[in-house]
């Protein structure tokens, strides 16, 4: 493989990055080639010591996704970052993906429980119809909705903390398993 | 050399090499790969991350002889980070060294 082929392959692997970011990255590798050639190194040898475009691209994308998620954490961005980091190598899949999947399941099921509590008046209404029972259960239902509301408020506060923990773990993962040295 | 060793110290190497002078990417690759073998493509994502995180600022210099080069300059934040990493590394390497010496003496 020669320089041109390497750069164009790298460029096509980096299609998912915004153009400005891709330009910066490709510029770095163009510069690397220019400097290495200036030191009279052989083109093939330069390519060999860079690592394959696919591997290099995977790492760059993972890094970019992680930056994006750190900058403004949303579930979507964090999921993308996790998948990108898990995808760097076959050995990443289990340690990166499993903790995320399990913790996400816990968080989601807590939201589901909160949702059910908030919807409890409706559920009871459907189940029992309008009856004296409903009046009887009024305070009981009020309690359930109250707990549901508190749970939602608590979860919304906790989610920021949760995102930060996930991001911390992802940064650790990329350090430990990410770099194709 | 053991891959995990290299992963841990690459960031420290890059930061410490720019402590006294600004350097360009290839220069960093060259200096480091003279000491231990690295996949050269790995330095640039690292430099990019450190730049985005605000540890480096960059500027271009057009050279009369060689190709134009992007120089990396350590920011105040970068200097702080370097001091911290350096402190951790010194503590760690001294500890390991003592264990090695003790172990070899059979203590």
Tab-separated table of C-alpha atoms in Angstrom, chain A residues 1-129:
chain	number	residue	atom	x	y	z
A	1	UNK	CA	0.000	0.000	0.000
A	2	UNK	CA	1.275	3.493	-0.776
A	3	UNK	CA	0.607	6.874	0.788
A	4	UNK	CA	-2.279	7.809	-1.465
A	5	UNK	CA	-4.050	4.516	-0.934
A	6	UNK	CA	-3.532	4.739	2.820
A	7	UNK	CA	-4.925	8.256	3.109
A	8	UNK	CA	-7.918	7.538	0.883
A	9	UNK	CA	-8.725	4.355	2.775
A	10	UNK	CA	-8.437	6.161	6.089
A	11	UNK	CA	-10.631	8.936	4.729
A	12	UNK	CA	-13.365	6.519	3.703
A	13	UNK	CA	-13.323	4.841	7.128
A	14	UNK	CA	-13.703	8.261	8.738
A	15	UNK	CA	-16.818	9.209	6.742
A	16	UNK	CA	-18.941	9.243	9.902
A	17	UNK	CA	-16.956	12.135	11.386
A	18	UNK	CA	-17.935	15.759	10.721
A	19	UNK	CA	-15.920	17.100	7.736
A	20	UNK	CA	-13.978	19.602	9.841
A	21	UNK	CA	-12.816	16.915	12.261
A	22	UNK	CA	-11.935	14.556	9.440
A	23	UNK	CA	-9.886	17.230	7.751
A	24	UNK	CA	-7.820	17.800	10.902
A	25	UNK	CA	-7.207	14.068	11.341
A	26	UNK	CA	-6.267	13.462	7.715
A	27	UNK	CA	-4.029	16.545	7.830
A	28	UNK	CA	-2.076	14.955	10.691
A	29	UNK	CA	-1.461	11.797	8.680
A	30	UNK	CA	-0.582	13.742	5.508
A	31	UNK	CA	1.945	15.639	7.603
A	32	UNK	CA	3.285	12.399	9.019
A	33	UNK	CA	3.897	11.057	5.518
A	34	UNK	CA	5.476	14.322	4.368
A	35	UNK	CA	7.877	14.351	7.317
A	36	UNK	CA	8.713	10.667	7.119
A	37	UNK	CA	9.370	10.918	3.375
A	38	UNK	CA	11.487	14.003	4.051
A	39	UNK	CA	13.589	11.797	6.345
A	40	UNK	CA	14.043	9.531	3.290
A	41	UNK	CA	11.989	6.688	4.667
A	42	UNK	CA	10.429	4.176	2.345
A	43	UNK	CA	6.705	4.693	1.676
A	44	UNK	CA	5.774	1.055	2.252
A	45	UNK	CA	7.677	1.016	5.513
A	46	UNK	CA	5.956	4.194	6.709
A	47	UNK	CA	2.582	2.601	5.990
A	48	UNK	CA	3.558	-0.543	7.878
A	49	UNK	CA	4.588	1.304	11.020
A	50	UNK	CA	1.396	3.393	11.060
A	51	UNK	CA	-0.926	0.436	11.573
A	52	UNK	CA	-3.782	-0.421	9.197
A	53	UNK	CA	-6.169	2.403	8.209
A	54	UNK	CA	-9.077	0.416	9.603
A	55	UNK	CA	-7.554	0.071	13.071
A	56	UNK	CA	-6.365	3.664	13.147
A	57	UNK	CA	-9.825	4.849	12.060
A	58	UNK	CA	-11.572	2.773	14.716
A	59	UNK	CA	-9.498	4.339	17.410
A	60	UNK	CA	-9.988	7.864	16.087
A	61	UNK	CA	-13.756	7.389	15.854
A	62	UNK	CA	-13.949	5.919	19.364
A	63	UNK	CA	-11.981	8.853	20.696
A	64	UNK	CA	-14.197	11.330	18.888
A	65	UNK	CA	-17.413	9.695	20.112
A	66	UNK	CA	-16.114	9.759	23.661
A	67	UNK	CA	-15.266	13.455	23.379
A	68	UNK	CA	-18.693	14.182	21.993
A	69	UNK	CA	-20.398	12.287	24.812
A	70	UNK	CA	-18.221	13.974	27.447
A	71	UNK	CA	-18.950	17.403	26.033
A	72	UNK	CA	-22.723	16.995	26.217
A	73	UNK	CA	-23.824	13.658	27.661
A	74	UNK	CA	-27.013	12.172	26.266
A	75	UNK	CA	-28.008	8.523	26.241
A	76	UNK	CA	-27.668	8.446	22.464
A	77	UNK	CA	-24.114	9.841	22.484
A	78	UNK	CA	-23.018	7.634	25.356
A	79	UNK	CA	-24.376	4.552	23.612
A	80	UNK	CA	-22.539	5.495	20.422
A	81	UNK	CA	-19.299	6.035	22.344
A	82	UNK	CA	-19.683	2.701	24.136
A	83	UNK	CA	-20.298	0.841	20.885
A	84	UNK	CA	-17.333	2.534	19.213
A	85	UNK	CA	-14.986	1.650	22.074
A	86	UNK	CA	-16.325	-1.901	22.289
A	87	UNK	CA	-15.776	-2.226	18.540
A	88	UNK	CA	-12.045	-1.434	18.633
A	89	UNK	CA	-11.148	-5.035	19.319
A	90	UNK	CA	-12.794	-8.351	19.930
A	91	UNK	CA	-11.563	-8.389	23.524
A	92	UNK	CA	-13.289	-5.096	24.266
A	93	UNK	CA	-16.792	-6.332	23.662
A	94	UNK	CA	-17.345	-8.106	26.979
A	95	UNK	CA	-15.653	-5.680	29.421
A	96	UNK	CA	-17.039	-2.556	27.729
A	97	UNK	CA	-20.500	-3.604	26.618
A	98	UNK	CA	-21.728	-5.847	29.439
A	99	UNK	CA	-21.377	-3.392	32.360
A	100	UNK	CA	-23.091	-0.721	30.273
A	101	UNK	CA	-25.947	-3.026	29.234
A	102	UNK	CA	-26.583	-4.236	32.791
A	103	UNK	CA	-26.429	-0.798	34.401
A	104	UNK	CA	-28.660	0.634	31.692
A	105	UNK	CA	-31.178	-2.132	32.312
A	106	UNK	CA	-31.273	-1.212	36.001
A	107	UNK	CA	-31.791	2.485	35.258
A	108	UNK	CA	-34.483	1.791	32.648
A	109	UNK	CA	-36.384	-0.585	34.914
A	110	UNK	CA	-36.364	2.034	37.677
A	111	UNK	CA	-37.933	4.493	35.251
A	112	UNK	CA	-40.516	1.857	34.309
A	113	UNK	CA	-41.397	1.361	37.994
A	114	UNK	CA	-41.734	5.133	38.447
A	115	UNK	CA	-43.968	5.267	35.356
A	116	UNK	CA	-46.208	2.495	36.715
A	117	UNK	CA	-46.533	4.276	40.071
A	118	UNK	CA	-47.500	7.525	38.368
A	119	UNK	CA	-50.029	5.693	36.220
A	120	UNK	CA	-51.459	3.753	39.183
A	121	UNK	CA	-54.736	5.782	39.388
A	122	UNK	CA	-55.407	5.012	35.731
A	123	UNK	CA	-54.530	1.373	36.148
A	124	UNK	CA	-56.870	1.039	39.135
A	125	UNK	CA	-59.602	2.866	37.291
A	126	UNK	CA	-59.346	0.454	34.395
A	127	UNK	CA	-59.205	-2.530	36.685
A	128	UNK	CA	-62.054	-1.627	39.058
A	129	UNK	CA	-64.130	0.888	37.175
